[in-house]
Coordinates of C-alpha atoms and ligand atoms in Angstrom, one line a residue:
M1 CA 97.0 108.1 117.9
N2 CA 100.7 107.8 118.5
F3 CA 102.4 110.9 119.9
S4 CA 105.7 109.2 120.5
P5 CA 108.6 111.5 121.1
G6 CA 110.4 109.8 118.2
I7 CA 107.9 110.8 115.6
L8 CA 107.6 114.2 117.0
A9 CA 111.2 114.7 116.8
A10 CA 111.4 113.4 113.3
F11 CA 108.6 115.9 112.3
A12 CA 110.4 118.8 114.0
A13 CA 113.7 117.9 112.4
F14 CA 112.1 117.5 109.0
A15 CA 110.3 120.8 109.2
F16 CA 113.5 122.6 110.4
V17 CA 115.6 121.1 107.5
L18 CA 113.0 121.9 104.9
V19 CA 112.7 125.4 105.9
G20 CA 116.4 125.9 106.5
A21 CA 117.3 124.4 103.2
C22 CA 114.8 126.5 101.3
Q23 CA 115.9 129.7 103.1
F24 CA 119.5 129.0 102.4
V25 CA 119.0 128.2 98.8
D26 CA 117.0 131.5 98.3
N27 CA 119.1 133.8 100.4
E28 CA 122.4 132.0 100.8
S29 CA 122.0 132.8 104.5
L30 CA 119.7 131.7 107.3
D31 CA 117.2 134.1 108.9
A32 CA 117.0 133.0 112.6
G33 CA 113.5 134.6 113.3
P34 CA 111.6 133.3 110.4
L35 CA 113.5 130.0 110.5
V36 CA 112.1 129.3 113.8
T37 CA 108.5 130.5 113.3
D38 CA 108.2 129.0 109.8
S39 CA 109.5 125.8 110.9
A40 CA 107.1 125.7 113.8
A41 CA 104.2 126.3 111.5
V42 CA 105.3 123.4 109.2
F43 CA 105.9 121.3 112.3
A44 CA 102.4 122.1 113.6
A45 CA 100.8 121.2 110.2
L46 CA 102.7 117.9 110.1
V47 CA 101.5 116.9 113.7
L48 CA 97.9 118.0 112.8
F49 CA 97.7 116.3 109.4
G50 CA 100.0 113.5 110.3
L51 CA 98.9 112.4 113.8
V52 CA 96.0 114.3 115.2
L53 CA 93.4 114.4 112.4
P54 CA 94.0 110.7 111.1
G55 CA 93.7 109.4 114.7
R56 CA 90.2 110.9 115.0
F57 CA 88.5 111.3 111.6
G58 CA 88.1 109.3 108.3
L59 CA 89.6 110.8 105.2
P60 CA 86.6 112.6 103.9
A61 CA 86.2 114.4 107.1
Q62 CA 89.9 115.1 107.3
I63 CA 89.9 116.6 103.7
F64 CA 86.9 118.7 104.6
I65 CA 88.6 120.1 107.8
A66 CA 91.7 120.7 105.8
M67 CA 89.8 122.8 103.3
V68 CA 88.3 124.8 106.2
L69 CA 91.8 125.3 108.0
G70 CA 93.3 126.1 104.4
I71 CA 91.0 128.9 104.0
A72 CA 91.8 130.1 107.6
A73 CA 95.5 129.6 107.2
G74 CA 95.6 131.3 103.5
W75 CA 94.0 134.4 104.9
G76 CA 95.8 134.5 108.2
L77 CA 99.4 134.0 106.6
A78 CA 98.7 136.5 103.8
V79 CA 97.7 139.2 106.5
A80 CA 100.8 138.2 108.6
G81 CA 103.0 138.4 105.5
R82 CA 104.2 134.8 105.8
L83 CA 102.6 133.3 102.8
V84 CA 105.8 131.6 101.9
V85 CA 105.0 129.0 104.6
V86 CA 102.0 127.7 102.5
T87 CA 103.4 128.5 99.0
D88 CA 106.9 127.2 99.4
Y89 CA 107.2 124.9 102.4
L90 CA 103.9 123.3 102.7
G91 CA 103.5 123.5 98.8
V92 CA 106.0 120.7 98.8
F93 CA 103.2 118.4 100.2
G94 CA 100.8 119.8 97.8
Q95 CA 103.1 118.5 94.9
L96 CA 103.8 115.4 96.8
F97 CA 100.1 114.6 96.7
L98 CA 99.6 115.9 93.0
L99 CA 102.6 114.5 91.2
P100 CA 102.3 110.7 92.2
L101 CA 98.7 111.1 91.3
K102 CA 99.7 112.3 87.8
M103 CA 102.1 109.7 87.5
V104 CA 99.6 106.7 87.9
I105 CA 97.0 108.4 85.8
V106 CA 98.2 107.0 82.5
P107 CA 98.8 103.3 83.4
L108 CA 95.5 103.5 85.4
V109 CA 93.6 104.7 82.5
F110 CA 95.3 102.3 80.1
V111 CA 94.5 99.2 82.2
S112 CA 91.0 100.3 83.3
V113 CA 89.8 101.3 79.9
L114 CA 91.4 98.1 78.4
L115 CA 89.5 96.1 81.0
G116 CA 86.2 97.9 80.4
A117 CA 86.6 97.3 76.6
A118 CA 87.5 93.6 77.3
G119 CA 84.2 93.4 79.2
L120 CA 82.3 94.8 76.5
G121 CA 83.6 91.9 74.5
D122 CA 81.5 89.7 76.7
V123 CA 78.7 92.2 76.3
R124 CA 78.8 91.5 72.4
K125 CA 78.7 87.7 73.0
L126 CA 75.5 88.3 74.6
G127 CA 74.1 89.7 71.5
S128 CA 70.9 91.8 71.7
V129 CA 71.2 92.2 75.6
G130 CA 74.7 93.5 75.0
L131 CA 73.7 95.9 72.2
K132 CA 70.9 97.3 74.2
V133 CA 72.9 97.7 77.3
T134 CA 75.8 99.5 75.4
A135 CA 73.1 101.7 73.6
F136 CA 71.3 102.7 77.0
F137 CA 74.8 103.4 78.7
L138 CA 76.0 105.7 75.9
T139 CA 72.7 107.4 75.4
S140 CA 72.1 108.2 79.2
T141 CA 75.7 109.2 79.7
S142 CA 75.6 111.6 76.7
V143 CA 72.4 113.2 78.0
A144 CA 74.1 113.6 81.4
V145 CA 77.1 115.5 79.9
F146 CA 74.8 117.4 77.8
I147 CA 72.7 118.6 80.8
G148 CA 75.8 119.4 82.7
M149 CA 77.2 121.6 79.9
M150 CA 73.8 123.2 79.4
F151 CA 73.7 124.2 83.1
F152 CA 77.2 125.3 82.9
N153 CA 76.5 127.7 80.0
V154 CA 73.5 129.1 81.6
I155 CA 75.0 129.6 85.1
H156 CA 78.6 130.2 84.2
P157 CA 79.9 129.6 87.8
G158 CA 83.3 131.0 86.9
R159 CA 82.1 134.1 85.2
G160 CA 83.2 137.4 86.9
M161 CA 86.1 135.4 88.3
Q162 CA 88.4 137.0 85.6
S163 CA 90.4 138.6 88.3
V164 CA 91.0 135.3 90.1
G165 CA 92.1 133.7 86.8
D166 CA 94.3 136.6 86.0
Q167 CA 96.0 136.5 89.3
Y168 CA 96.6 132.8 89.0
L169 CA 97.8 133.2 85.3
A170 CA 100.2 135.9 86.5
E171 CA 101.5 133.9 89.0
K172 CA 102.1 130.9 86.8
A173 CA 103.7 133.3 84.3
A174 CA 106.1 134.5 87.0
E175 CA 106.9 130.8 87.7
G176 CA 107.4 130.3 84.0
D177 CA 104.7 127.8 83.2
A178 CA 101.7 129.9 82.2
P179 CA 99.1 127.7 80.7
E180 CA 98.4 129.0 77.3
A181 CA 94.9 129.3 75.8
K182 CA 95.4 127.3 72.6
E183 CA 94.4 129.4 69.8
A184 CA 92.7 127.6 66.8
P185 CA 94.5 128.0 63.6
A186 CA 92.3 129.0 60.6
L187 CA 91.9 125.6 59.1
S188 CA 88.9 124.3 57.2
A189 CA 87.0 121.6 59.2
G190 CA 88.3 118.7 56.9
M191 CA 91.9 119.7 57.5
K192 CA 91.2 120.1 61.1
I193 CA 90.1 116.4 61.3
Q194 CA 93.3 115.4 59.4
K195 CA 95.8 117.7 61.2
E196 CA 94.5 118.0 64.7
I197 CA 91.6 115.5 65.7
L198 CA 92.9 112.2 64.1
P199 CA 96.6 112.6 65.0
Q200 CA 95.4 113.0 68.7
I201 CA 93.5 109.7 68.4
F202 CA 95.9 107.5 66.6
Q203 CA 99.5 107.7 67.3
N204 CA 102.3 105.8 68.8
P205 CA 101.6 106.2 72.5
I206 CA 105.1 104.6 73.5
M207 CA 107.6 106.6 71.6
V208 CA 106.4 109.9 73.1
T209 CA 108.8 112.7 72.0
D210 CA 107.6 115.1 74.6
T211 CA 107.2 113.2 77.9
D212 CA 105.1 116.1 79.3
K213 CA 102.5 115.6 76.7
A214 CA 101.4 111.9 77.0
P215 CA 99.1 111.3 74.0
I216 CA 96.1 110.5 76.2
L217 CA 93.6 110.1 73.5
A218 CA 96.0 107.8 71.7
I219 CA 96.5 105.8 74.9
I220 CA 92.8 105.5 75.3
T221 CA 92.4 104.5 71.7
L222 CA 95.0 101.8 72.0
A223 CA 93.4 100.5 75.3
L224 CA 90.0 100.4 73.7
L225 CA 91.4 98.4 70.7
L226 CA 93.6 96.0 72.8
G227 CA 90.7 95.4 75.2
A228 CA 88.3 94.7 72.2
G229 CA 91.1 92.3 70.8
L230 CA 91.4 90.5 74.1
G231 CA 87.6 90.2 74.2
A232 CA 87.6 88.8 70.6
I233 CA 90.1 86.0 71.2
G234 CA 87.9 84.5 74.0
E235 CA 89.4 82.1 76.3
R236 CA 93.1 82.6 75.2
S237 CA 92.9 86.1 76.8
E238 CA 92.0 84.7 80.2
S239 CA 95.5 84.9 81.9
A240 CA 96.1 88.3 80.4
I241 CA 93.0 89.7 81.8
K242 CA 93.6 88.2 85.0
A243 CA 97.0 90.0 85.2
L244 CA 95.6 93.1 84.1
Q245 CA 92.9 93.0 86.7
A246 CA 95.6 92.5 89.4
A247 CA 97.4 95.5 88.0
D248 CA 94.3 97.5 88.0
G249 CA 93.8 96.6 91.7
A250 CA 97.3 97.5 92.6
L251 CA 96.9 100.9 90.9
I252 CA 93.8 101.7 92.7
T253 CA 95.6 100.7 96.0
I254 CA 98.4 103.2 95.0
I255 CA 95.8 105.8 94.6
M256 CA 94.4 105.1 98.0
W257 CA 98.0 105.5 99.4
I258 CA 98.4 108.7 97.6
M259 CA 95.0 109.9 98.8
N260 CA 96.3 109.6 102.4
L261 CA 98.3 112.9 101.6
A262 CA 95.1 114.5 100.3
P263 CA 94.5 116.3 103.6
L264 CA 97.9 118.1 103.7
G265 CA 97.8 118.5 100.0
V266 CA 94.2 120.2 100.1
F267 CA 95.3 122.3 103.0
A268 CA 98.4 123.7 101.1
L269 CA 96.5 124.2 97.9
M270 CA 93.5 125.7 99.4
A271 CA 95.5 128.2 101.5
H272 CA 97.4 129.1 98.5
A273 CA 94.4 129.6 96.6
I274 CA 92.7 131.8 99.2
A275 CA 95.9 133.7 99.8
T276 CA 96.6 134.6 96.2
L277 CA 93.0 134.5 94.8
G278 CA 90.9 135.9 97.7
F279 CA 87.5 135.2 99.1
E280 CA 85.8 135.8 95.7
Y281 CA 87.0 132.4 94.8
L282 CA 85.0 130.9 97.7
Q283 CA 81.9 132.5 96.4
S284 CA 82.3 131.2 93.0
L285 CA 83.0 127.7 94.4
S286 CA 79.6 127.7 96.0
V287 CA 77.9 128.6 92.6
Y288 CA 79.9 125.8 91.1
V289 CA 78.6 123.3 93.6
I290 CA 75.1 124.5 93.0
T291 CA 75.7 124.2 89.2
V292 CA 76.8 120.5 89.6
V293 CA 74.1 119.5 91.9
L294 CA 71.4 121.2 89.8
G295 CA 72.6 119.3 86.8
L296 CA 72.7 116.0 88.7
V297 CA 69.1 116.6 90.0
V298 CA 67.7 117.3 86.5
H299 CA 69.5 114.2 85.1
A300 CA 68.3 112.0 88.0
G301 CA 64.6 113.5 87.0
F302 CA 65.2 112.6 83.4
L303 CA 66.3 109.0 84.5
I304 CA 63.4 108.5 86.9
F305 CA 60.6 110.1 84.8
V306 CA 61.5 109.5 81.2
M307 CA 63.7 106.4 81.5
V308 CA 62.0 104.5 84.3
G309 CA 58.4 105.8 83.7
L310 CA 58.2 106.0 79.9
V311 CA 60.9 103.6 78.7
A312 CA 61.1 100.9 81.3
G313 CA 57.4 101.2 82.1
I314 CA 57.8 101.3 85.8
S315 CA 56.1 103.8 88.1
P316 CA 58.7 106.3 89.2
A317 CA 57.4 106.2 92.8
R318 CA 57.8 102.4 92.9
Y319 CA 61.4 102.6 91.4
V320 CA 62.5 105.0 94.1
R321 CA 60.8 103.1 97.0
A322 CA 62.5 100.0 95.8
M323 CA 66.0 101.3 95.0
A324 CA 66.3 103.8 98.0
P325 CA 68.6 101.5 100.1
A326 CA 70.9 101.3 97.2
M327 CA 70.9 105.0 96.6
Q328 CA 71.7 105.6 100.4
V329 CA 74.7 103.3 100.4
A330 CA 75.9 104.9 97.1
F331 CA 75.4 108.4 98.8
T332 CA 77.2 107.6 102.1
T333 CA 79.9 105.6 100.7
S334 CA 80.7 107.5 97.6
S335 CA 81.6 104.3 95.9
S336 CA 79.7 102.5 93.1
N337 CA 81.6 99.3 94.0
A338 CA 80.6 99.4 97.6
A339 CA 76.9 99.9 96.6
L340 CA 77.1 97.1 94.0
P341 CA 75.9 94.3 96.1
I342 CA 72.9 96.1 97.6
N343 CA 72.1 97.5 94.2
I344 CA 71.8 94.0 92.8
R345 CA 69.7 92.9 95.7
C346 CA 67.2 95.7 95.5
A347 CA 67.0 95.5 91.7
V348 CA 66.1 91.7 91.9
E349 CA 64.1 91.5 95.1
R350 CA 62.5 94.8 95.5
L351 CA 62.2 96.2 91.9
G352 CA 61.6 92.7 90.4
V353 CA 64.0 92.8 87.5
D354 CA 65.0 89.6 85.8
R355 CA 68.0 88.2 87.9
G356 CA 70.2 87.2 85.0
I357 CA 69.9 90.5 83.4
V358 CA 70.6 92.3 86.7
Q359 CA 73.7 90.2 87.3
F360 CA 75.0 90.8 83.8
V361 CA 74.3 94.7 83.6
L362 CA 75.0 96.0 87.1
P363 CA 78.7 94.8 87.5
I364 CA 79.6 96.2 84.2
G365 CA 77.6 99.3 84.9
A366 CA 79.4 99.9 88.1
T367 CA 82.5 100.9 86.4
A368 CA 81.4 101.5 82.7
N369 CA 78.2 103.5 83.2
M370 CA 78.6 106.7 85.4
D371 CA 76.3 109.4 84.3
G372 CA 77.0 111.4 87.3
T373 CA 80.7 111.3 86.9
A374 CA 80.4 112.3 83.2
L375 CA 78.4 115.2 84.0
Y376 CA 80.6 116.2 86.9
T377 CA 83.7 116.0 84.9
A378 CA 82.5 118.1 82.1
V379 CA 81.4 120.9 84.5
A380 CA 84.4 120.8 86.6
T381 CA 86.7 121.1 83.5
L382 CA 84.6 124.1 82.1
F383 CA 84.5 125.7 85.5
V384 CA 88.3 125.6 86.0
A385 CA 88.8 126.8 82.4
E386 CA 86.4 129.8 83.1
V387 CA 88.0 130.7 86.3
L388 CA 91.4 130.8 84.6
G389 CA 89.9 132.8 81.8
I390 CA 90.9 130.3 79.3
D391 CA 88.4 130.2 76.3
M392 CA 87.6 126.9 75.2
T393 CA 87.4 126.5 71.4
T394 CA 84.7 124.5 69.9
T395 CA 87.2 121.7 69.4
Q396 CA 88.2 121.8 73.1
Q397 CA 84.5 121.8 74.1
L398 CA 83.9 118.8 72.0
T399 CA 87.0 117.1 73.4
I400 CA 85.6 117.7 76.9
F401 CA 82.1 116.3 75.8
V402 CA 83.7 113.2 74.4
M403 CA 86.4 112.7 77.1
S404 CA 83.8 113.0 80.0
I405 CA 82.1 110.1 78.5
V406 CA 85.3 108.1 77.8
I407 CA 86.6 108.9 81.4
S408 CA 83.2 107.9 83.0
I409 CA 83.6 104.5 81.4
G410 CA 87.2 104.1 82.7
T411 CA 86.7 105.6 86.2
A412 CA 86.9 103.1 89.0
G413 CA 83.8 102.9 91.3
I414 CA 85.7 104.2 94.3
P415 CA 85.5 107.4 96.3
G416 CA 87.3 110.1 94.3
G417 CA 87.8 107.6 91.4
S418 CA 87.3 110.5 88.8
I419 CA 89.8 112.8 90.4
A420 CA 92.7 110.7 89.1
M421 CA 91.1 110.8 85.7
M422 CA 90.4 114.5 85.7
G423 CA 94.0 115.2 84.9
L424 CA 93.5 113.5 81.5
I425 CA 90.9 116.0 80.5
Y426 CA 93.1 118.9 81.8
D427 CA 96.1 117.6 79.7
A428 CA 94.0 117.2 76.5
V429 CA 92.5 120.8 76.7
G430 CA 95.7 122.6 78.0
L431 CA 94.7 123.2 81.6
P432 CA 97.3 122.9 84.3
L433 CA 96.9 120.0 86.7
E434 CA 97.6 122.2 89.7
A435 CA 94.2 123.6 88.9
L436 CA 92.6 120.7 90.4
G437 CA 93.4 122.3 93.8
L438 CA 90.6 124.9 93.1
I439 CA 87.9 122.3 93.2
L440 CA 89.2 119.5 95.3
G441 CA 88.1 120.9 98.6
V442 CA 84.5 120.4 97.6
D443 CA 84.9 117.2 95.8
R444 CA 83.6 114.8 98.4
V445 CA 80.3 116.2 98.7
L446 CA 79.8 116.3 94.9
D447 CA 81.2 112.7 94.9
M448 CA 78.3 111.6 97.1
C449 CA 75.8 113.1 94.9
R450 CA 77.3 111.9 91.5
T451 CA 77.8 108.3 92.8
T452 CA 74.0 108.2 93.6
V453 CA 73.3 109.1 89.9
N454 CA 75.8 106.6 88.7
V455 CA 74.2 103.7 90.7
M456 CA 70.7 104.6 89.6
G457 CA 71.8 104.6 86.0
D458 CA 72.8 100.9 86.4
S459 CA 69.5 99.6 87.8
I460 CA 67.5 101.6 85.3
G461 CA 69.6 100.2 82.4
A462 CA 68.9 96.7 83.6
A463 CA 65.1 97.3 84.0
I464 CA 64.9 98.8 80.5
V465 CA 66.9 96.0 78.9
A466 CA 64.7 93.5 80.7
R467 CA 61.6 95.1 79.2
F468 CA 62.9 95.1 75.7
E469 CA 63.9 91.5 76.2
G470 CA 60.3 90.7 77.0
R471 CA 61.0 90.2 80.6
P472 CA 59.5 93.3 82.2
A473 CA 60.1 94.0 86.0
V474 CA 57.3 92.6 88.0
A475 CA 56.9 93.9 91.7
P476 CA 57.6 90.9 93.9
S477 CA 54.7 90.2 96.1
G478 CA 54.8 92.1 99.4
V479 CA 56.7 94.9 97.9
T480 CA 54.5 97.8 96.6
Ligands
LIG501 N1 82.9 107.9 93.4 C1 82.4 107.6 92.1 C2 81.7 106.2 92.0 O1 82.1 105.3 92.8 C3 83.3 107.8 91.0 C4 83.7 109.2 90.9 O2 83.2 109.9 90.2 O3 84.8 109.5 91.6 O4 80.7 106.0 91.3

């Protein structure tokens, strides 16, 4: 930890100039009392999140602490009547965190979906194995989203939060950017397909007339087609794919950089939410966490008992014993990529699945097959819409269903990988990106759970494909 006077002076000067400039623009004069106390509060936050916490804790712990402190600060500052510190001054950092994230979403989605599709080109080359893998991935991910949406519709974790949503909407309206609930025009289904659905999927993504509304679905469609095209031209696409892989790596690195601002961003967003929305919101967050976890547990049950036990023909207990180390790594790292090597080892050496199939299915699965992420994305989107009191039309629900699956294919297997992608669904169904702040504080714990389910799906896929290829898993000797 470096408490050098230079950095402290820079933080102090920055806080002072920020608060002073804001005050001056708002009042055309400076208020000495609040200028000093507000600057001191901003300075303290900068020191805490810029120096103290990073020196002692890893990013997940910092984000968690930020959430707790955000709750306390939101409440305290609201009581003290200095909410402006969080909303206006520290809010700058909230946006500094959200906007760059928003900026890299489109290129990231484009590149990773494209690479995923190009990878599936390989899958097709492998004929029957490829077909079976794709069929399993799509089926299990769809089941996951279905389970998530079902639990959401039974529990309705955001119900009764109308007042929270109303407040949020009123505030946004005051700021002049109220998210509107899109009303479905009275069109026949056939006309809807022609006028609403298809134009969203196929349109020129480059000549966007309204830069605020990047045509996400069209970008995904183009990425899928281009990826399939690259997969189809074989060797000639090698250098292009290498370049795109490098771009993908660079974009993921940028996200890691932006995530360094997450603690300060989460602190500001959380404090804002508590100060304006109240404690009722916290209560609903816990119901939301329970909803996601319940969905994940039921889906894991489906995977283990139905997919492993019945379809792959392996005893569920043996599967869990063999794969436990991979699940543990997935749970603790929140990263499918980090868990990939151990997942491969466990599947081959402990579960006894054919090595060739494992080495083919698991690397693709680590990015393209994320049941937990798909389930989570759907529930998180529906929850935010419910809290904001925005009714999702059937078309929007269908969009959430399909996009959760597509996004899970494009999400990188890194901690918080899906967070960058969530903005896509929000855009598509008309939710404000700022609403991410409502769920970010509890994301890490849900990330641990969904990554475990993601990783299980890959080894199960390999075991099923192996069985249908006539090479069923055989318990290696010495492993029971
Ligand atoms: N952390 C997840 C994974 O690596 C991705 C996500 O949902 O954020 O599988």
